XYZ file of C-alpha atoms in Angstrom:
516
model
C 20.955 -5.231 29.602
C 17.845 -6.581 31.520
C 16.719 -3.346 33.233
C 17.384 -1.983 29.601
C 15.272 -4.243 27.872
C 12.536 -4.050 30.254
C 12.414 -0.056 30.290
C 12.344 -0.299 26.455
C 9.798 -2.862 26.172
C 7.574 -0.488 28.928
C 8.699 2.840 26.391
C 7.229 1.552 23.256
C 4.113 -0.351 25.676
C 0.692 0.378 26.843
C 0.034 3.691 24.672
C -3.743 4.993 23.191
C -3.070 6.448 20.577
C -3.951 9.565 18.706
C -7.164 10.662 16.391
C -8.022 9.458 13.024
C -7.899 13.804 11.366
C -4.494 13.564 12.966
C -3.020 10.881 11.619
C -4.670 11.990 8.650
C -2.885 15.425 8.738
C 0.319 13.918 9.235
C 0.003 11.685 6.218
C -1.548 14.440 4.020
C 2.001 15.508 4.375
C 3.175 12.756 1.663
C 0.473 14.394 -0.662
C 1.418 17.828 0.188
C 5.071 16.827 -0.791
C 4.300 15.333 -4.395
C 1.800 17.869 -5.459
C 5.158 20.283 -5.120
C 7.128 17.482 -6.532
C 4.831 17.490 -9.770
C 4.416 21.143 -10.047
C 8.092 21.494 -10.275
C 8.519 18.580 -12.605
C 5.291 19.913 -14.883
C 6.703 23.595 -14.362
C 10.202 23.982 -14.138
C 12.970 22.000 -16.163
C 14.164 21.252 -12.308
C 16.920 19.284 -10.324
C 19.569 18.368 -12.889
C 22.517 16.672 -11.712
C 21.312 16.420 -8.123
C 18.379 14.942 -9.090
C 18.383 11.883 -5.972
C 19.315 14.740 -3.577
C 16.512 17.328 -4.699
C 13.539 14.286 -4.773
C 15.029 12.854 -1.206
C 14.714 16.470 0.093
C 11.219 16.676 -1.299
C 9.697 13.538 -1.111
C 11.484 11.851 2.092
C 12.328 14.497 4.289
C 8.922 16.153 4.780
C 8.015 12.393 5.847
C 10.304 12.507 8.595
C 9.835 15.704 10.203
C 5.814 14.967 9.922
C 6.404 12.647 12.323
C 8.982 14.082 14.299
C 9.617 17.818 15.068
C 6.721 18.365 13.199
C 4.224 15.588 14.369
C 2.329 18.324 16.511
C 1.962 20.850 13.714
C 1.517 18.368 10.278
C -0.777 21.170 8.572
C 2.290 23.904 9.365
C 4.495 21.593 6.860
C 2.194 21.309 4.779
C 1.254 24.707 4.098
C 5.385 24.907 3.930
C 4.790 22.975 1.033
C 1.739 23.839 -0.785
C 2.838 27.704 -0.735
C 6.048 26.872 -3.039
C 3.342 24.386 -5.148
C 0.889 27.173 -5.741
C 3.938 29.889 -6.602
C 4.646 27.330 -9.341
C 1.001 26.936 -10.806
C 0.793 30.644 -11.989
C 3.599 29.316 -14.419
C 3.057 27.887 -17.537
C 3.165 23.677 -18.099
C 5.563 22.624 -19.758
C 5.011 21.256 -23.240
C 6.025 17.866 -22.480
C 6.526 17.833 -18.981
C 10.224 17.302 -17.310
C 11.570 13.580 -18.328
C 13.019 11.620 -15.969
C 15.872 8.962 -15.362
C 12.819 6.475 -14.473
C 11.129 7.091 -18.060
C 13.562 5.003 -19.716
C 11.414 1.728 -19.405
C 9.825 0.762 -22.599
C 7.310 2.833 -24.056
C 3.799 1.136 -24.739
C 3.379 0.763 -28.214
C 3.076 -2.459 -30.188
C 5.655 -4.378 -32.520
C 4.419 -2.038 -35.574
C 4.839 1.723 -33.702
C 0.388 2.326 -33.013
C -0.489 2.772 -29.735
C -2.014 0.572 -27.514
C -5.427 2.319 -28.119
C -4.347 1.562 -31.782
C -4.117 -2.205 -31.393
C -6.362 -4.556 -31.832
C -7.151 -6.663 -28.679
C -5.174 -9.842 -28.363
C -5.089 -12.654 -25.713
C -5.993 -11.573 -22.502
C -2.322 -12.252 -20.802
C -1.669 -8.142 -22.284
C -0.259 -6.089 -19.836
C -1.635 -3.501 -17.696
C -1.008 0.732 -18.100
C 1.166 1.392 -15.794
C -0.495 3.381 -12.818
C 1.920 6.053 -11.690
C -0.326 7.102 -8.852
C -0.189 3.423 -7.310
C 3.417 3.700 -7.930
C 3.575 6.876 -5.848
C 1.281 5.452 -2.851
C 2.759 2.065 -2.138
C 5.980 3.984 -2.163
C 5.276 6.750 0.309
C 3.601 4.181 2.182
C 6.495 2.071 2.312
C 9.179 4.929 3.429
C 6.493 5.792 6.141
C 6.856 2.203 7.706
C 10.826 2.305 6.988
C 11.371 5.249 9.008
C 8.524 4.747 11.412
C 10.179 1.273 12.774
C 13.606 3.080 13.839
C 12.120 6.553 14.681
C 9.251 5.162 17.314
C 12.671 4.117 19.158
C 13.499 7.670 19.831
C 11.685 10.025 22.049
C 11.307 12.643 19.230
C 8.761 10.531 17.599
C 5.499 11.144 19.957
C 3.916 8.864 21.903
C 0.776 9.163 20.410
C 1.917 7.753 17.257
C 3.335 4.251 18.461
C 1.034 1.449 18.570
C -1.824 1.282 20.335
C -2.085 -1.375 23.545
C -5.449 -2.283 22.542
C -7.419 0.603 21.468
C -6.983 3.781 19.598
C -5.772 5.100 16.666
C -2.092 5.830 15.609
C 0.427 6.355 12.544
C 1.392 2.952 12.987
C -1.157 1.262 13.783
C -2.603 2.070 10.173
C 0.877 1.322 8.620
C 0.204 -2.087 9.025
C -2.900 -2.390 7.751
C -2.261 -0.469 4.820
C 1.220 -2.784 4.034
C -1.348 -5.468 4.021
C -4.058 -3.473 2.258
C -1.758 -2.840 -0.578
C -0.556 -6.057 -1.578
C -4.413 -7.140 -1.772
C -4.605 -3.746 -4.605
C -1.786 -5.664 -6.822
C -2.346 -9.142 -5.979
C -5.512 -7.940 -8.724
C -2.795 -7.736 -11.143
C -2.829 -11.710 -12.288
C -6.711 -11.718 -12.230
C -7.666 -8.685 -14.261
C -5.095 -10.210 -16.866
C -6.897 -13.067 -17.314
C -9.690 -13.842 -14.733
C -10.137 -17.196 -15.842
C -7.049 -17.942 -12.917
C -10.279 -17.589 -10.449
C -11.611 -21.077 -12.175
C -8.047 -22.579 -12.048
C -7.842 -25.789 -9.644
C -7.179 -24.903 -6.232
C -4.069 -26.702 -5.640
C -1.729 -26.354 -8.305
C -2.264 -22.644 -7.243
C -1.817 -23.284 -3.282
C 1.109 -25.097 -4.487
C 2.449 -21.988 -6.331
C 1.722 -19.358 -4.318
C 3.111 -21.463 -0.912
C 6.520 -22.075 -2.935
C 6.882 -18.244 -2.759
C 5.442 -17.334 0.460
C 8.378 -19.864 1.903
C 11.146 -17.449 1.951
C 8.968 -15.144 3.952
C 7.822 -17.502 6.275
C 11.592 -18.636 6.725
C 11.958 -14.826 7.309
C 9.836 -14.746 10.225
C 11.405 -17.887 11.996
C 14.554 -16.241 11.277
C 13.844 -12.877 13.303
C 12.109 -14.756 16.031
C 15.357 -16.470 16.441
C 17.276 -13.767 16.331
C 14.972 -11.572 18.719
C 15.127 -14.239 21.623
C 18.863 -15.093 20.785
C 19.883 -11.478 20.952
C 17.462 -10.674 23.735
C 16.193 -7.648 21.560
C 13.217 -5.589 23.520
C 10.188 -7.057 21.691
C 6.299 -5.978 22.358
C 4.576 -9.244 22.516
C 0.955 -8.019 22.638
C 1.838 -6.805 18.915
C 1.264 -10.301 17.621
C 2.163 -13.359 20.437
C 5.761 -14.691 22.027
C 6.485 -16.396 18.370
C 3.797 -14.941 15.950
C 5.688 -11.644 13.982
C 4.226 -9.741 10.967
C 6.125 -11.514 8.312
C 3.875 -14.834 9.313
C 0.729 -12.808 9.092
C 1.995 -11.595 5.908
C 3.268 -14.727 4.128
C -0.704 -16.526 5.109
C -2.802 -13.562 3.252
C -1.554 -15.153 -0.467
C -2.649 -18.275 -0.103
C -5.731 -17.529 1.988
C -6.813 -15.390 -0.948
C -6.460 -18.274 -3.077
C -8.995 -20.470 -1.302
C -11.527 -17.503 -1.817
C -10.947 -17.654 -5.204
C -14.319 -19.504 -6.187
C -15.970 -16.927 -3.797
C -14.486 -13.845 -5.398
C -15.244 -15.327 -9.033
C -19.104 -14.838 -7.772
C -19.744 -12.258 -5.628
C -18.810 -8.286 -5.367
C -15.187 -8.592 -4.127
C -15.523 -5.293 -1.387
C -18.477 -7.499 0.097
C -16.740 -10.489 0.787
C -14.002 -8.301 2.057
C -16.866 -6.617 4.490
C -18.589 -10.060 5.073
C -15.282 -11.725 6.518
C -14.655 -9.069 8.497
C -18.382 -8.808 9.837
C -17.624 -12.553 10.847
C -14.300 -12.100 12.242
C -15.990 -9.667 14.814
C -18.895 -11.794 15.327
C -16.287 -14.296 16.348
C -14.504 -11.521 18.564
C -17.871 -10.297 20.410
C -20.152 -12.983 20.773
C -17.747 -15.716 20.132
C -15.801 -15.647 22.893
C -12.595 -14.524 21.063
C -12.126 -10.735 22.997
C -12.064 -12.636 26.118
C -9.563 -14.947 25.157
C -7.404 -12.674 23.630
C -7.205 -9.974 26.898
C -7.449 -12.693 29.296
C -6.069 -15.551 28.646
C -2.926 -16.739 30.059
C 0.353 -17.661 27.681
C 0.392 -21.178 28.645
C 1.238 -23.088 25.432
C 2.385 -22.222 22.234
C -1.413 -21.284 20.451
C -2.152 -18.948 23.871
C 1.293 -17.520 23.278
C 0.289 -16.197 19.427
C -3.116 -15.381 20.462
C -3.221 -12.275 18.774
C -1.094 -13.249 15.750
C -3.929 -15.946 15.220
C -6.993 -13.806 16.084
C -6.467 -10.923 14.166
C -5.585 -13.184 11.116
C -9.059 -12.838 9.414
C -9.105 -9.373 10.234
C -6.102 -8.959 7.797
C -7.595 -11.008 5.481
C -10.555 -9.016 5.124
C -7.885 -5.845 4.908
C -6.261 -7.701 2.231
C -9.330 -8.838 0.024
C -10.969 -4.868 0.394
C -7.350 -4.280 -1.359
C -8.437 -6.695 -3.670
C -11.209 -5.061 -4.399
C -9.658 -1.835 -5.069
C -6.909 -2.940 -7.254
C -9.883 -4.306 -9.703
C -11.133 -0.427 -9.825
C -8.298 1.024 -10.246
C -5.815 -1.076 -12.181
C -8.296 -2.011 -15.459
C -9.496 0.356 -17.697
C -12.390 1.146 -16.470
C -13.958 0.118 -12.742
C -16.511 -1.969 -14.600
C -13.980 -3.415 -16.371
C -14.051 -7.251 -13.649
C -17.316 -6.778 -12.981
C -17.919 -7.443 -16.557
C -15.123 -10.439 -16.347
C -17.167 -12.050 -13.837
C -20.381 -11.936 -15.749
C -18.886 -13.050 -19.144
C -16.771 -15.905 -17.393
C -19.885 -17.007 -15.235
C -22.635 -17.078 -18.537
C -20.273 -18.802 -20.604
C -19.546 -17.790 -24.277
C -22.324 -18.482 -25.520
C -24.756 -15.912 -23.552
C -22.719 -12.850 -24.341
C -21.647 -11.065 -27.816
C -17.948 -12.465 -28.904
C -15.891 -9.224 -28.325
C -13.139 -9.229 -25.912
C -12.349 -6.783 -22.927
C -9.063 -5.344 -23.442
C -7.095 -5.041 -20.071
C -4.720 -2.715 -22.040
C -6.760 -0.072 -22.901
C -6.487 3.765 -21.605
C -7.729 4.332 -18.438
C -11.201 6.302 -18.037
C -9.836 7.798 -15.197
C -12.762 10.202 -14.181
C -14.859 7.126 -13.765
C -12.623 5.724 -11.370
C -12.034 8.791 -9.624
C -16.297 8.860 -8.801
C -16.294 5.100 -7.662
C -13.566 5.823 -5.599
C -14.942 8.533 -3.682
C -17.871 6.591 -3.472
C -16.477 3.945 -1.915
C -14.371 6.449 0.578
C -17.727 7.921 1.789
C -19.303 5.017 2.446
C -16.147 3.773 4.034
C -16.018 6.780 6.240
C -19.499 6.363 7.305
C -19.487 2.933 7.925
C -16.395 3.729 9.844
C -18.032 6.312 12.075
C -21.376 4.548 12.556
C -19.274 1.169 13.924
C -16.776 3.621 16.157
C -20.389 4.477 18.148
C -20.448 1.506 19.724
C -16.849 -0.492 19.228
C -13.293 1.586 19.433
C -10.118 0.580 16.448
C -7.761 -2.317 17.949
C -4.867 -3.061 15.795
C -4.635 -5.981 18.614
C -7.614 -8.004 17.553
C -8.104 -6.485 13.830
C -11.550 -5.541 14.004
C -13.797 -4.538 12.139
C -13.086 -0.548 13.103
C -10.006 -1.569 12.103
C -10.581 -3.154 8.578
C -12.793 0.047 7.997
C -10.547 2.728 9.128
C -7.360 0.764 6.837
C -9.866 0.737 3.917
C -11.423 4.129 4.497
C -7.810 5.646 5.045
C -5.697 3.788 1.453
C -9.431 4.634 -0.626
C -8.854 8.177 0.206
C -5.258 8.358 -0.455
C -5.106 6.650 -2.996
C -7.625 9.281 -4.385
C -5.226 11.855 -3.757
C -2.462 10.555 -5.816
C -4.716 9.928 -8.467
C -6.353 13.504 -8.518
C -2.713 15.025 -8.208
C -1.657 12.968 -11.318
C -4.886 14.104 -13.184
C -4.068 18.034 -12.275
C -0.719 18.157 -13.109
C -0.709 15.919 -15.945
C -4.014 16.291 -17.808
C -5.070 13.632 -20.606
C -7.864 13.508 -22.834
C -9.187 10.352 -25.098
C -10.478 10.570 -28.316
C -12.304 8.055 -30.109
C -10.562 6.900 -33.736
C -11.790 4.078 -35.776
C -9.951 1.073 -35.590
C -8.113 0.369 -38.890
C -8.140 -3.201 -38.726
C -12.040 -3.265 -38.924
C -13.091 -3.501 -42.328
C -16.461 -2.609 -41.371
C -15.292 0.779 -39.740
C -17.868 0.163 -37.008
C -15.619 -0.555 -34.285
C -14.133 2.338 -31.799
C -11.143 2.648 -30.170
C -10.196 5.114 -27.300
C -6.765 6.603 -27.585
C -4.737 8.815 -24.806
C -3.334 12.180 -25.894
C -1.290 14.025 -22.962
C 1.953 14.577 -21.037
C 3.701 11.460 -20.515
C 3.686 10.597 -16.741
C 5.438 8.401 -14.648
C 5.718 8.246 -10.745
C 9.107 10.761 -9.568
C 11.877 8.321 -10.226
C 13.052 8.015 -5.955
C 9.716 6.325 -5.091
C 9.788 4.273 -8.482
C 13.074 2.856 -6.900
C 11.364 2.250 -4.020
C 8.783 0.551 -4.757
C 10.757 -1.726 -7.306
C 12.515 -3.450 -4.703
C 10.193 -2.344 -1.544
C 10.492 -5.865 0.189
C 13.838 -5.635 0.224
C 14.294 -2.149 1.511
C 11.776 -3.459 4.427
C 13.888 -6.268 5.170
C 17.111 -3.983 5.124
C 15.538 -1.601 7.418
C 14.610 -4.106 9.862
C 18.356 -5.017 10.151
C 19.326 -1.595 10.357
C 16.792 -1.162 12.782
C 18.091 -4.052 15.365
C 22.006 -2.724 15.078
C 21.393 0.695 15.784
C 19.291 -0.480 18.678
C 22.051 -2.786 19.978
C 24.403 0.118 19.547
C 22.784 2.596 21.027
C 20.341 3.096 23.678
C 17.995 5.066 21.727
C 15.426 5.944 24.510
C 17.874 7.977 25.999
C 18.855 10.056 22.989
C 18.223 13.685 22.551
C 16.463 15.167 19.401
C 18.750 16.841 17.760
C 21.313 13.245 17.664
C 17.888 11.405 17.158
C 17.295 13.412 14.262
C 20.934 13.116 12.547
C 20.665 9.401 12.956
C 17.238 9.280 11.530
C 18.178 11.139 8.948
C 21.607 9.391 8.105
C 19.122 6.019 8.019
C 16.724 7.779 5.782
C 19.246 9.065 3.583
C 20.993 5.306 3.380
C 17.645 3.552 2.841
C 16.378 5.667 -0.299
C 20.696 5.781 -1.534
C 20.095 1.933 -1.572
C 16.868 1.952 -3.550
C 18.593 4.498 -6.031
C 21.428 2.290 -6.515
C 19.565 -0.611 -7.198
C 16.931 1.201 -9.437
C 17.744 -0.614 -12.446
C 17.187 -4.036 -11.504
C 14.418 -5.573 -9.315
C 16.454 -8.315 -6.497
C 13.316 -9.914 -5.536
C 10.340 -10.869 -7.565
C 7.811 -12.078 -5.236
């Protein structure tokens, strides 16, 4: 079991990585697979009976074999894809699109039938419109990491696509940084609903959010135990000895919180940029590089030296997320920029109408800030990358810019898939409440939309799946010596996992078992 663990630890250790158009390839898969997923659903009255089966085939399986048989030709599966998608464009849309099991959640009307364009604003605790396109990314995003943990333990996933050592680029490297990247896009959510949580007191809040970061931190004492108990091959240049990612994890929540005050004031991207400026000022002329590649393990804080150093560099991740969901998610990407000047003049210095979080989305607006903000991302990205290489390892500020150039981009994708294949248009109507007849509202006319019903299962109960497939993950490995298995095994077990991971989320689709 020793020589074992040791040649494991050495199979999974000291790789470099890949390039950033290649990873990029290999994720363009997921887009590649639900722009055919949407032209079927806006085309054809598809699937039927074997509806799970058809959307795992389409929507998980091309994830898989982009990283696997197919990891050294992604733009071959793609264009396996795409062809199929463009055969199905030359057909008519559908009147009212295909509906799906997942479109039986409430429709968004008010208690007297309008339409949420219809209704007057109310207090600012409305909900949000649902975003299918968010939906559809954390999803993907999440099956990537679920079958990226167990397949990196097989030889048929490359090499090149394991984590990093210390520098480089790889699939998994940005899997972590976009897990954390999108919890800072819907920890927005509570904030856009009603921003005055910003001006809150500090420590009822800390108090709040630490209650339910506990079970999560209890999670990641739990697998340390577990790991050294069980001898399991672990990386420790990942994080420390101790430090794992569900630590890291649990911390961004309430570190957010103390910004609060900060983010109430200031453009939310920039103090996402400014932390991460000052994390690597800390890592360059600080000291903190050094440390990190040099010092020894000799008590417990040099034994989670990377866990600890590459903490702000998450938090910066997480905050740009921030700063995303608040473009996105609202109506408009105005929409908190005008919360934060309304909240900071006070109600007297601004006219007495409210901003409804509920209204339809102007989605070609956000579509231009978004690309905006992915150029500048990109460019920022490869001015930086002159002079200082992407490390995972110490979270730096290549890092934060290639997670944030990477999720803006994609999440671009979804968003311009969604507006192809399921068009909408607003039209302005008077609001019949007004007795003056002055005031405007926007209404949505279009196909009804909703992310395809696998990855809404998904992504309902996504913490859980990730904490399943961590379990799953450690038995197969005690089980079976996966560095020694061929492909063609590799691939049935990878796709027996696969297959048991999204049958879970479908079974469980109707009910969410965690609410973090």
């Amino acid at each position: 079991m020793g020589d074992y663990k040791a040649s494991k630890e050495a199979f999974v250790s000291g790789m470099t990585g890949s390039t950033v158009f290649h990873v990029n390839m290999i994720s363009g898969v997921a887009l590649s697979s639900i722009a055919l997923h949407s032209a079927l659903r806006s085309r054809v009255q598809a699937f039927g009976s074997a509806y799970f089966l058809a959307e795992f085939v389409i929507l998980a399986m091309p994830l898989l074999l982009s990283m696997t048989l197919f990891a050294e030709a992604p733009g071959a599966l793609s264009l396996l894809l795409l062809v199929p998608m463009l055969v199905l464009l030359l057909l008519p849309p559908l009147e009212r699109g295909t509906p799906l099991p997942a479109e039986s959640r409430d429709e968004p009307t008010s208690p007297n039938g309008r339409s949420r364009a219809e209704t007057p604003p109310m207090h600012s605790s409305q909900s949000l419109n649902p975003l299918p396109a968010l939906t559809t990314y954390r999803a993907h995003m999440m099956l990537m990491t679920i079958l990226c943990i167990l397949a990196v333990d097989f030889p048929v996933f490359p090499r090149i696509l394991a984590k990093c050592e210390t520098y480089g680029v790889s699939l998994m490297d940005i899997g972590v940084g976009s897990f954390v990247f999108s919890q800072g896009v819907v920890s927005a959510i509570p904030i856009i609903k009603d921003i005055s949580y910003l001006q809150a007191p500090i420590l009822p809040k800390l108090k709040t959010v630490s209650r339910k970061m506990i079970p999560i931190i209890v999670l990641g004492i739990v697998r340390v135990v577990l790991v050294k108990g069980t001898e399991y091959p672990e990386h420790v240049t990942e994080y420390g000895v101790h430090w794992n990612f569900f630590l890291t994890l649990a911390l961004l929540p309430i570190t957010e919180v103390l910004l609060h005050p900060i983010i109430l004031r200031i453009p939310v991207a920039l103090l996402g940029l400014w932390i991460g400026v000052l994390h690597q000022f800390a890592l360059s002329s600080g000291g903190m590089k050094d440390f990190l590649l040099n010092a020894s393990r000799s008590n417990v804080i040099f034994a989670n030296k990377e866990g600890l150093i590459s903490l702000l560099g998450y938090v910066s991740i997480h905050i740009l997320g921030l700063s995303l969901g608040t473009v996105i998610l609202p109506p408009s990407p105005s929409f908190f920029r005008k919360q934060q000047h309304q909240l900071l003049d006070g109600p007297s210095s601004h006219k007495p109408s409210k901003l409804d979080p509920s209204a339809p989305r102007q989605n070609a607006k956000i579509v231009i800030e978004l690309f905006s903000y992915s150029v500048v991302w990109w460019m920022l990205l490869a001015f930086v990358r002159l002079g200082l290489e992407v490390s995972r390892r110490m979270a730096n500020i290549s890092y934060v810019l290639w997670v944030a150039a990477y999720n803006t981009s994609f999440i671009l994708g979804y968003i311009l898939i969604d507006m192809v294949f399921f068009p909408t248009r607003t039209l302005k109507i008077r609001d019949p409440t007004d007795p003056s007849g002055k005031r405007l509202l926007i209404e949505e006319k279009g196909p009804k939309n909703s992310a395809p019903a696998l990855l809404e299962s998904i992504n309902k109960n996504a913490f859980i799946l990730f904490l399943l497939s961590n379990v799953a993950t450690g038995l197969i490995n005690l089980n079976i010596q996966t560095m020694f298995v061929g492909d063609m095994k590799a691939m049935c077990v990878l796709c027996a996992y696969s297959m048991g991971m999204c049958g879970f989320a479908w079974l469980c689709r109707r009910k969410r078992l965690w609410k973090m």
